[in-house]
PDB file of C-alpha atoms and ligand atoms in Angstrom:
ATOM      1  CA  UNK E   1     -28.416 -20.539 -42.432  1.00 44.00           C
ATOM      2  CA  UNK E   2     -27.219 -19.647 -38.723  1.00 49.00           C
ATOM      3  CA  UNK E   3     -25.774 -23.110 -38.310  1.00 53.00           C
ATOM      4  CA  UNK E   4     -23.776 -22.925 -41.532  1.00 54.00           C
ATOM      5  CA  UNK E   5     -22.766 -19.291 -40.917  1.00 51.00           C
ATOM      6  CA  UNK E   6     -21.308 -20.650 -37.151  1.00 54.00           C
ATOM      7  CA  UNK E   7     -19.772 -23.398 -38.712  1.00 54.00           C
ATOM      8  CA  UNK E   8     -17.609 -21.271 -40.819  1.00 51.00           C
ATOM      9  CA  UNK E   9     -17.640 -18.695 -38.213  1.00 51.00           C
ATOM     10  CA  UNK E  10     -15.804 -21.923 -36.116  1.00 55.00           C
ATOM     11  CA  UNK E  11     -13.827 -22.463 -38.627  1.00 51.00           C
ATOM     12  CA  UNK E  12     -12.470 -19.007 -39.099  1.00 50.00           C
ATOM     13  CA  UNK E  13     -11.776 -18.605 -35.727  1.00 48.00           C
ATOM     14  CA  UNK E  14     -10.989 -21.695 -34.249  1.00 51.00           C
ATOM     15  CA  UNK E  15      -8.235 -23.127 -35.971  1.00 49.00           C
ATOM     16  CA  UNK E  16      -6.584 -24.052 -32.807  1.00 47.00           C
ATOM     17  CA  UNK E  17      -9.739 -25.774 -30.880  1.00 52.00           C
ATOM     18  CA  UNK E  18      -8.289 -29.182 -31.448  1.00 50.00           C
ATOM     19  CA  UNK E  19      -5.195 -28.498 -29.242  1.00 53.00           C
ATOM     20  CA  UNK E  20      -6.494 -26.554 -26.768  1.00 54.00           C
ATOM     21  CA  UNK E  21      -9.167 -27.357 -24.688  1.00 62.00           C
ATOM     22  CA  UNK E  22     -10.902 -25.131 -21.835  1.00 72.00           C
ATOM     23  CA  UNK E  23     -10.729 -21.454 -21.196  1.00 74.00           C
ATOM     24  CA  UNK E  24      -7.423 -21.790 -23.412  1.00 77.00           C
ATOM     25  CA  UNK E  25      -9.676 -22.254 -26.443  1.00 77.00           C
ATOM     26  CA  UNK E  26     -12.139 -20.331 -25.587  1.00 77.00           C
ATOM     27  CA  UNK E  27      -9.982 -17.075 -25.056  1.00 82.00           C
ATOM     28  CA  UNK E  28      -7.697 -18.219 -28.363  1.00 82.00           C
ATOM     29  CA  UNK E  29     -11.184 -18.513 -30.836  1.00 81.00           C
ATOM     30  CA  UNK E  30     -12.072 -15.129 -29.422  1.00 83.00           C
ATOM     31  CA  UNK E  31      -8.373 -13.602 -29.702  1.00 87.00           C
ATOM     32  CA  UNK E  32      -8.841 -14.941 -33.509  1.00 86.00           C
ATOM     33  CA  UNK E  33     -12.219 -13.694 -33.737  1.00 84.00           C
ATOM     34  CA  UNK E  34     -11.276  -9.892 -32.826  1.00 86.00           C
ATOM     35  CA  UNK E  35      -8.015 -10.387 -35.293  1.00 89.00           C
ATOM     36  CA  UNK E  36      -9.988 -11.350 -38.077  1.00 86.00           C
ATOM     37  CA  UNK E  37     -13.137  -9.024 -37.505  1.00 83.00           C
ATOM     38  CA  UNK E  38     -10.347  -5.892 -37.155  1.00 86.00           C
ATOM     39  CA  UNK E  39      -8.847  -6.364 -40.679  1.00 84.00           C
ATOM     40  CA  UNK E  40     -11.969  -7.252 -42.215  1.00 78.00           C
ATOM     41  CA  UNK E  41     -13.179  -3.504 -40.907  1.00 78.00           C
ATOM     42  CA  UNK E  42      -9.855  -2.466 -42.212  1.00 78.00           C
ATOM     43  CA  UNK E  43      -9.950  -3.998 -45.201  1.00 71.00           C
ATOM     44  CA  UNK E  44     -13.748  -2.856 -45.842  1.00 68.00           C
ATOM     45  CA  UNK E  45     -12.960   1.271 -44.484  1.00 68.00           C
ATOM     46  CA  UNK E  46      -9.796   0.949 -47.569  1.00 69.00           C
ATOM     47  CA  UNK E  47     -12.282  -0.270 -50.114  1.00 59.00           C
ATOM     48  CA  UNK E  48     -14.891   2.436 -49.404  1.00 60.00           C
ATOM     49  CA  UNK E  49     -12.327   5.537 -48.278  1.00 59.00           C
ATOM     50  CA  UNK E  50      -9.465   4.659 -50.515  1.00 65.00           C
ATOM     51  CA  UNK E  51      -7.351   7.652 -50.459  1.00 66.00           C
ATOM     52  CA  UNK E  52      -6.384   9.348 -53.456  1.00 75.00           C
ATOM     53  CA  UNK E  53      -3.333  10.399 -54.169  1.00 82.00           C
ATOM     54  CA  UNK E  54      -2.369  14.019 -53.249  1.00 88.00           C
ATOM     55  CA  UNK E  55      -1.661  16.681 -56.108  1.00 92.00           C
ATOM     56  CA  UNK E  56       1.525  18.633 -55.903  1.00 94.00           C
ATOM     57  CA  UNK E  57       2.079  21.651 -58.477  1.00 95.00           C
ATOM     58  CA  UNK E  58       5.124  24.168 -58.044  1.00 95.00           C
ATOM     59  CA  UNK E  59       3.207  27.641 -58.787  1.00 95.00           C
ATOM     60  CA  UNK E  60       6.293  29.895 -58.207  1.00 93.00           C
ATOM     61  CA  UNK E  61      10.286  30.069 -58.323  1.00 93.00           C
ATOM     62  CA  UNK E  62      12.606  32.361 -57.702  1.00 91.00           C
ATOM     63  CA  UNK E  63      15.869  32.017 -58.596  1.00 91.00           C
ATOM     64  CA  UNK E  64      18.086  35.061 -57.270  1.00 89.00           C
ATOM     65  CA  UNK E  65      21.359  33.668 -57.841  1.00 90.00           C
ATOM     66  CA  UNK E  66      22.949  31.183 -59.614  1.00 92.00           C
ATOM     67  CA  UNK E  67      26.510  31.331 -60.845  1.00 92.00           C
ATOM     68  CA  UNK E  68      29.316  29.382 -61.586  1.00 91.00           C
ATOM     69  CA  UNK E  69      32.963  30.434 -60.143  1.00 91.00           C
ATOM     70  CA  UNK E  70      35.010  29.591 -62.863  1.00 86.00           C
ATOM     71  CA  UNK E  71      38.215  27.240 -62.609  1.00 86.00           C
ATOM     72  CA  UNK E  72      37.126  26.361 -58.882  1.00 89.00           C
ATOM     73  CA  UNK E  73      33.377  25.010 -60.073  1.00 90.00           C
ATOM     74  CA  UNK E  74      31.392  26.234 -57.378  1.00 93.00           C
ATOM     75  CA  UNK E  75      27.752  26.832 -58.039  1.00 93.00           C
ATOM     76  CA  UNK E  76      26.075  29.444 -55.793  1.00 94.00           C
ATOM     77  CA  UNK E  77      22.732  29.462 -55.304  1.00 94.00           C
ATOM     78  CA  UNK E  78      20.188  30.988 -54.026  1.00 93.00           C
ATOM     79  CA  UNK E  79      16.340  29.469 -54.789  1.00 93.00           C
ATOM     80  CA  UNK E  80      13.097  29.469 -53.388  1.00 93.00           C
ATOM     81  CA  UNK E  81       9.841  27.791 -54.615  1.00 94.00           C
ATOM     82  CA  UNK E  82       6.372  27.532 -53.546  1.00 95.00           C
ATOM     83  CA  UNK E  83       5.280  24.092 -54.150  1.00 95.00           C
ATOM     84  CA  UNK E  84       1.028  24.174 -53.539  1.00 95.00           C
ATOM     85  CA  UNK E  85      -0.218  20.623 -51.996  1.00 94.00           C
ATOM     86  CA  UNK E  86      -4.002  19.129 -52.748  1.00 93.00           C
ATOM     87  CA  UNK E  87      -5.492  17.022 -50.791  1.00 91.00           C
ATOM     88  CA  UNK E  88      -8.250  15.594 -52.863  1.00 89.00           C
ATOM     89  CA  UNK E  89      -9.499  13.328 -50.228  1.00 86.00           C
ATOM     90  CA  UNK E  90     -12.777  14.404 -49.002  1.00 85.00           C
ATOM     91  CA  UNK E  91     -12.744  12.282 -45.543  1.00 84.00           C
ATOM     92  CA  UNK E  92      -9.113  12.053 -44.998  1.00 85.00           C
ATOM     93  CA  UNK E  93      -6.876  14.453 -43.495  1.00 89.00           C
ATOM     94  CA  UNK E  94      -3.253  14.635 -44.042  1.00 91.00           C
ATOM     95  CA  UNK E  95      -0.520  15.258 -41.660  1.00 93.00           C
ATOM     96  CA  UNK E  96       2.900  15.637 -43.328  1.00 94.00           C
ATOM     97  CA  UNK E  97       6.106  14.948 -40.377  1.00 94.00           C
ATOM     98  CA  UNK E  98       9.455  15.218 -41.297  1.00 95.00           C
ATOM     99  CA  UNK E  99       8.993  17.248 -44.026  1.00 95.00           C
ATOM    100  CA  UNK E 100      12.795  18.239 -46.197  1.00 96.00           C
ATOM    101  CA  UNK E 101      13.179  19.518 -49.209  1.00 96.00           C
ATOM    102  CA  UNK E 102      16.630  19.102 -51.547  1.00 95.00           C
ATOM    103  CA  UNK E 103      17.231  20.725 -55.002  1.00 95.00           C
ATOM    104  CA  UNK E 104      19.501  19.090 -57.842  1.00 95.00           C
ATOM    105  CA  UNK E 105      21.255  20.359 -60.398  1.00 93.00           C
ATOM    106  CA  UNK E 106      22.520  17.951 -62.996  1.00 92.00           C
ATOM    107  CA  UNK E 107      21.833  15.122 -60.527  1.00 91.00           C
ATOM    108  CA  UNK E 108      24.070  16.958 -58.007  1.00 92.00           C
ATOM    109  CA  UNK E 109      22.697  17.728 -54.594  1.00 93.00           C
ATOM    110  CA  UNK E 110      22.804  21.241 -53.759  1.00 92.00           C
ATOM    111  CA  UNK E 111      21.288  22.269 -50.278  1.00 85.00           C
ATOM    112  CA  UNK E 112      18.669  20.701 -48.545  1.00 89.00           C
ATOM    113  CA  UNK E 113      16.117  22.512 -45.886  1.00 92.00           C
ATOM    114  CA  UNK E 114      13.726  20.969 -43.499  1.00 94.00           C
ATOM    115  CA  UNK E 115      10.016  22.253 -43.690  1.00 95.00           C
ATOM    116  CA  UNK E 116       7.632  22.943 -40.909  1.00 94.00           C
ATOM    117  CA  UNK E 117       4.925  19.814 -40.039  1.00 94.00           C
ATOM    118  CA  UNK E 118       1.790  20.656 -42.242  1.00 93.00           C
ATOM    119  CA  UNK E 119      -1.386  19.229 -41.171  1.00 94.00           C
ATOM    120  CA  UNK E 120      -4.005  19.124 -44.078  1.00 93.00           C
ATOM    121  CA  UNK E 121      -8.095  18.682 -43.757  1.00 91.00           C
ATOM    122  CA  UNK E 122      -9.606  17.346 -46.099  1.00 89.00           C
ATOM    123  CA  UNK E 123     -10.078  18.963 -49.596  1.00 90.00           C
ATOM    124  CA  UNK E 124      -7.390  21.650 -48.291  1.00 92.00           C
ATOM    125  CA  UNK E 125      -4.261  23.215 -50.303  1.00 94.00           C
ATOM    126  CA  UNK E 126      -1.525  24.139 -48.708  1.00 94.00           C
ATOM    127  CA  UNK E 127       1.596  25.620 -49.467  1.00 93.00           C
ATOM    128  CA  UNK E 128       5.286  24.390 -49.080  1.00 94.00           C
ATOM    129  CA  UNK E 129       7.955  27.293 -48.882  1.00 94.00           C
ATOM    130  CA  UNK E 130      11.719  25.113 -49.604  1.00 94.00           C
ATOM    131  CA  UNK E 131      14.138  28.189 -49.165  1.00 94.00           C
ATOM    132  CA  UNK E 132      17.788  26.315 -50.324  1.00 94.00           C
ATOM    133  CA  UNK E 133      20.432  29.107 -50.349  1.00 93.00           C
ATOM    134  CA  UNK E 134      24.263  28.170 -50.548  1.00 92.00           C
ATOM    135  CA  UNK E 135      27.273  26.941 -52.581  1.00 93.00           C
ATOM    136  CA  UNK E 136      28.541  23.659 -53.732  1.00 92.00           C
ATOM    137  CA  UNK E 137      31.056  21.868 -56.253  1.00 92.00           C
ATOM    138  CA  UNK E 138      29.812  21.055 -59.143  1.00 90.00           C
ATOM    139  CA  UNK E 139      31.811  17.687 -60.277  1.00 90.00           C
ATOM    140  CA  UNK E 140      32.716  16.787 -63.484  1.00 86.00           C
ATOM    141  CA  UNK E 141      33.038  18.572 -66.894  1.00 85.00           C
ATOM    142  CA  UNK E 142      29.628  17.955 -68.537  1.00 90.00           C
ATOM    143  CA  UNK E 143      27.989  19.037 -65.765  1.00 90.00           C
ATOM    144  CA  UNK E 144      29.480  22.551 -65.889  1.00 90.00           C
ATOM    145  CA  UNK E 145      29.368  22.305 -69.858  1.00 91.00           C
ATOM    146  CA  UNK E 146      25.602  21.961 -69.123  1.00 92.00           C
ATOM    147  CA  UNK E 147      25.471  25.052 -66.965  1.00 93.00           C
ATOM    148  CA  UNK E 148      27.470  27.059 -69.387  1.00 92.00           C
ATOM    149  CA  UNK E 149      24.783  25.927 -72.067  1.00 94.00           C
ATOM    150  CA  UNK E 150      22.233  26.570 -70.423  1.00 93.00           C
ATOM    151  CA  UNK E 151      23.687  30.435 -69.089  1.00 91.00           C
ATOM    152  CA  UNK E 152      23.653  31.052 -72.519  1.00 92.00           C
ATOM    153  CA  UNK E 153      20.631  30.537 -73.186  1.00 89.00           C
ATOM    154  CA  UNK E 154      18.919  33.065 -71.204  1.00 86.00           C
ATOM    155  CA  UNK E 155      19.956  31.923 -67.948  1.00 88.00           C
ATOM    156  CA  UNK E 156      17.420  29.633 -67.537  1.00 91.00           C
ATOM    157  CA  UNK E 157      18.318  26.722 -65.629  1.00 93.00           C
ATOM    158  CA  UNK E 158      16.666  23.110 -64.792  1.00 94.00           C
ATOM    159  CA  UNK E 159      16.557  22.258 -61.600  1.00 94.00           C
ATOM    160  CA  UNK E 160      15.048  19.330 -59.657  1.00 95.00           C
ATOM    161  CA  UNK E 161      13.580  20.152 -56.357  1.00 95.00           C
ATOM    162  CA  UNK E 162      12.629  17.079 -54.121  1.00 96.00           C
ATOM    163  CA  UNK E 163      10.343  17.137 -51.228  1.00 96.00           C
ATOM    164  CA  UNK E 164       9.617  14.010 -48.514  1.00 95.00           C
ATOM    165  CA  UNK E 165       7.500  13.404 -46.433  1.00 95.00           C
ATOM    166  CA  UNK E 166       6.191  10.730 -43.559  1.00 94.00           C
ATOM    167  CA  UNK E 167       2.555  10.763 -43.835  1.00 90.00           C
ATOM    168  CA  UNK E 168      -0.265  10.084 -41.350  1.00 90.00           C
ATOM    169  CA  UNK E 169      -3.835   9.333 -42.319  1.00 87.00           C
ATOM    170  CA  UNK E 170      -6.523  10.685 -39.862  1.00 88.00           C
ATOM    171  CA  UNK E 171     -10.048   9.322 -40.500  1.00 82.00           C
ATOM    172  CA  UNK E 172     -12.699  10.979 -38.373  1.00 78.00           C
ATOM    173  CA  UNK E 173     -10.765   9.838 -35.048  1.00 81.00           C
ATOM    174  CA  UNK E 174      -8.210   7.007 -36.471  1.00 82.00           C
ATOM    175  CA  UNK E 175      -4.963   8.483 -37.008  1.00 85.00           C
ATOM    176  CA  UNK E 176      -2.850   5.354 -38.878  1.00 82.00           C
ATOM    177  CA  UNK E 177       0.867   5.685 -40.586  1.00 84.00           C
ATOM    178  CA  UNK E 178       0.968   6.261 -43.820  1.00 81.00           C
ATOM    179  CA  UNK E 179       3.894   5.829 -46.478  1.00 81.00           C
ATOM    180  CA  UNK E 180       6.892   7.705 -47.061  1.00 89.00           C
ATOM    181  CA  UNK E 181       5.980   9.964 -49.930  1.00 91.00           C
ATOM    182  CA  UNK E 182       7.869  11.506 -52.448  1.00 94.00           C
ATOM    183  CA  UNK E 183       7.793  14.717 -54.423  1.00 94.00           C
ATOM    184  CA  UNK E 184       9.723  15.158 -57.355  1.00 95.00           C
ATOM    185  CA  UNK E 185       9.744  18.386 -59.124  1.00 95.00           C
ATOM    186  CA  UNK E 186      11.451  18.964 -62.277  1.00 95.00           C
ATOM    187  CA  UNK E 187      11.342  22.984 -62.693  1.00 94.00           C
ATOM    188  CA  UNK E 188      12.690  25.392 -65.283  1.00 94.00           C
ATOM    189  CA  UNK E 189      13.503  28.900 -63.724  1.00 93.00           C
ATOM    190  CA  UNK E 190      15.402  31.825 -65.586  1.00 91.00           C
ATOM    191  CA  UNK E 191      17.718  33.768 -63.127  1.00 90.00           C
ATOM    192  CA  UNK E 192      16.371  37.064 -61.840  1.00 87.00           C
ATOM    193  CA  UNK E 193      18.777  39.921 -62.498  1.00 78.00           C
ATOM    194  CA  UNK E 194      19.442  41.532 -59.256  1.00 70.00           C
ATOM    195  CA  UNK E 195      20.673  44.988 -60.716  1.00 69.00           C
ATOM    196  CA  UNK E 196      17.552  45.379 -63.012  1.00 65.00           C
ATOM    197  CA  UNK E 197      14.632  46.400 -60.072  1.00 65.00           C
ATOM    198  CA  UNK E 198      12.685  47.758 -62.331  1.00 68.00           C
ATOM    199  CA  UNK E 199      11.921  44.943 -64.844  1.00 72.00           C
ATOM    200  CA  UNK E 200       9.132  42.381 -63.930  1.00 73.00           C
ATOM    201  CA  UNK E 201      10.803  39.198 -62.624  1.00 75.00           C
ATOM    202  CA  UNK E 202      11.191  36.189 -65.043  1.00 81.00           C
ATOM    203  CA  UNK E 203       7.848  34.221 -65.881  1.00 85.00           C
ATOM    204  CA  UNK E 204       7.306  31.165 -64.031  1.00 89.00           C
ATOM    205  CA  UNK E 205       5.109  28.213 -65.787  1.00 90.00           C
ATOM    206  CA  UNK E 206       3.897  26.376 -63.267  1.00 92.00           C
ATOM    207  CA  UNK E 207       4.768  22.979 -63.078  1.00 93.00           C
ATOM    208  CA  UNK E 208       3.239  19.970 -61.796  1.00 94.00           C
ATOM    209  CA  UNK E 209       5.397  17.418 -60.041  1.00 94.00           C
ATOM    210  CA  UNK E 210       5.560  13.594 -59.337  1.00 93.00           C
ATOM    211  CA  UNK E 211       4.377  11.965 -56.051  1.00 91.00           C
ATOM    212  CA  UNK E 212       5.008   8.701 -55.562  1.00 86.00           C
ATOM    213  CA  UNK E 213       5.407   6.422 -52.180  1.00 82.00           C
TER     214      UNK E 213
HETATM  215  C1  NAG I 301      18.169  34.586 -51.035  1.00 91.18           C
HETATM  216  O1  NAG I 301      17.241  35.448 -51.673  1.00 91.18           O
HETATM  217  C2  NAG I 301      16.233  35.927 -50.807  1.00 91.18           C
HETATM  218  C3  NAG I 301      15.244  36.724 -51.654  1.00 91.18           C
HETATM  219  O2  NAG I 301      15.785  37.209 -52.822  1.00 91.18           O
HETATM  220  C4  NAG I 301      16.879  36.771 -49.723  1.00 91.18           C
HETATM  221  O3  NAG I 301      15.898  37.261 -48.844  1.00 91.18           O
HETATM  222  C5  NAG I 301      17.865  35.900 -48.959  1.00 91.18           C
HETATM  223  O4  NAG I 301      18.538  36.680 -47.997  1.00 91.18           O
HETATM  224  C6  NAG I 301      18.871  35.286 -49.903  1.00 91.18           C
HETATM  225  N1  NAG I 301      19.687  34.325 -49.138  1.00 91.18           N
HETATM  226  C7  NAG I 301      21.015  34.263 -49.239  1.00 91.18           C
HETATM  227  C8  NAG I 301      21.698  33.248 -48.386  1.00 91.18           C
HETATM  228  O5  NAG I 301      21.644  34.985 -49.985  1.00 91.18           O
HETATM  229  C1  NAG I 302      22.181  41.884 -65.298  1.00 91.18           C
HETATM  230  O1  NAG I 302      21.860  42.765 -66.366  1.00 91.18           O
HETATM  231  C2  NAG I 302      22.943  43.608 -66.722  1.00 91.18           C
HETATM  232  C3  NAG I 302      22.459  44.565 -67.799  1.00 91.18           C
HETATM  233  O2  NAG I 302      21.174  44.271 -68.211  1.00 91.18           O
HETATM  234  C4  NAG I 302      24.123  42.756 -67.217  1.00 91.18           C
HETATM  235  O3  NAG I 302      25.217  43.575 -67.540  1.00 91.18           O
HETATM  236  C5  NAG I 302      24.521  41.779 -66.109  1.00 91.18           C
HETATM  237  O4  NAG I 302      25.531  40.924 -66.578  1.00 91.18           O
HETATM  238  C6  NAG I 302      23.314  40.975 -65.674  1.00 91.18           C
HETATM  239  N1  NAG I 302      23.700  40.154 -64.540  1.00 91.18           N
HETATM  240  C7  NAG I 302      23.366  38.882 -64.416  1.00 91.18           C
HETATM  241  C8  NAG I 302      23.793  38.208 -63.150  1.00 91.18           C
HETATM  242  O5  NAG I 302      22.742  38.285 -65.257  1.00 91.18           O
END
């Protein structure tokens, strides 16, 4: 059983012990040895810790302008949403770098706004806060046909707010690099009416949105 198990062991490791002879060999079988033995542990920490994928749910929107200048197309805006992050992995912790945030309307790009680092332990939810104020064209005739539409019916608009990320993975004291990830959400907000203060704002279903890497 040992002889057979440092056979293959020799095998494994030693590809190269035909060329090489000496300390050159020696130090090569043991180069391979620590190679090999490092993703094995690798391979065997993904199999037993492999991380779930993080839930992402936009729980509120407000939407405080959003208008349409007419003959000049320009779409002002002014939206913020609170997107709530989960991270469901009980022995990995999350660190989210580079974090930006961009909303669409009718595939159009409207503002984008970078987000503070987040650093998430495990089981945690946190909160993202994308605040995307401003005004841009809005190209092309069935785009504003589809705003108009949608104006008149109640003024409630769909909107796709996109969030990125880089990720790292921190297990106990490993910290590796983790993919890019993506955030997708597709939300439905009415427009709040500014001049009515004393009406409750517009109801918000929350929404839960895409994350993919
Ligand atoms: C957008 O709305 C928020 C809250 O309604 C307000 O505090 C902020 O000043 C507005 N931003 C712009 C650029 O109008
Ligand atoms: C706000 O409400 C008032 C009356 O309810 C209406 O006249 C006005 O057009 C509304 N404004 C917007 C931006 O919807």
């Amino acid at each position: 059983m040992g002889k057979a198990a440092s056979t293959v062991s020799s095998l494994l490791c030693c590809p190269c012990r035909c060329l090489f002879c000496g300390v050159l060999s020696c130090l090569l079988s043991v180069l391979t040895c620590v190679l090999f033995s490092a993703g094995l542990v690798a391979l065997i920490l993904y199999l037993l810790f492999r991380p779930h994928i993080i839930r992402a749910t936009a729980v509120s929107a407000d939407l405080s302008a959003f208008t349409l200048t007419p003959r000049t197309w320009i779409l002002l805006y002014n939206l913020s949403l609170a997107v709530q992050l989960h991270n469901p992995n009980s022995r990995i912790a999350l660190h989210y770098l580079d974090v930006a945030a961009r909303a669409y309307y009718e595939g159009q790009p409207l503002a984008d706004a970078r987000l503070p680092d987040l650093f998430q332990g495990t089981g945690e939810t946190s909160s993202l806060k994308p605040q995307l104020a401003g005004d841009a064209p809005l190209v092309g005739g069935v785009a504003a046909a589809g705003f108009r539409r949608e104006a008149a019916e109640g003024a409630t608009f769909s909107l796709d707010v996109k969030i990125s990320a880089h990720i790292k993975l921190s297990l106990w004291v490993i910290t590796v690099p983790g993919p890019k990830t993506q955030i997708d959400c597709p939300v439905r907000i009415q427009r709040r009416n500014a001049t009515d203060d004393d009406r409750p704002p517009p109801e918000f279903h929350p929404t839960e949105c895409r994350v993919w890497f």
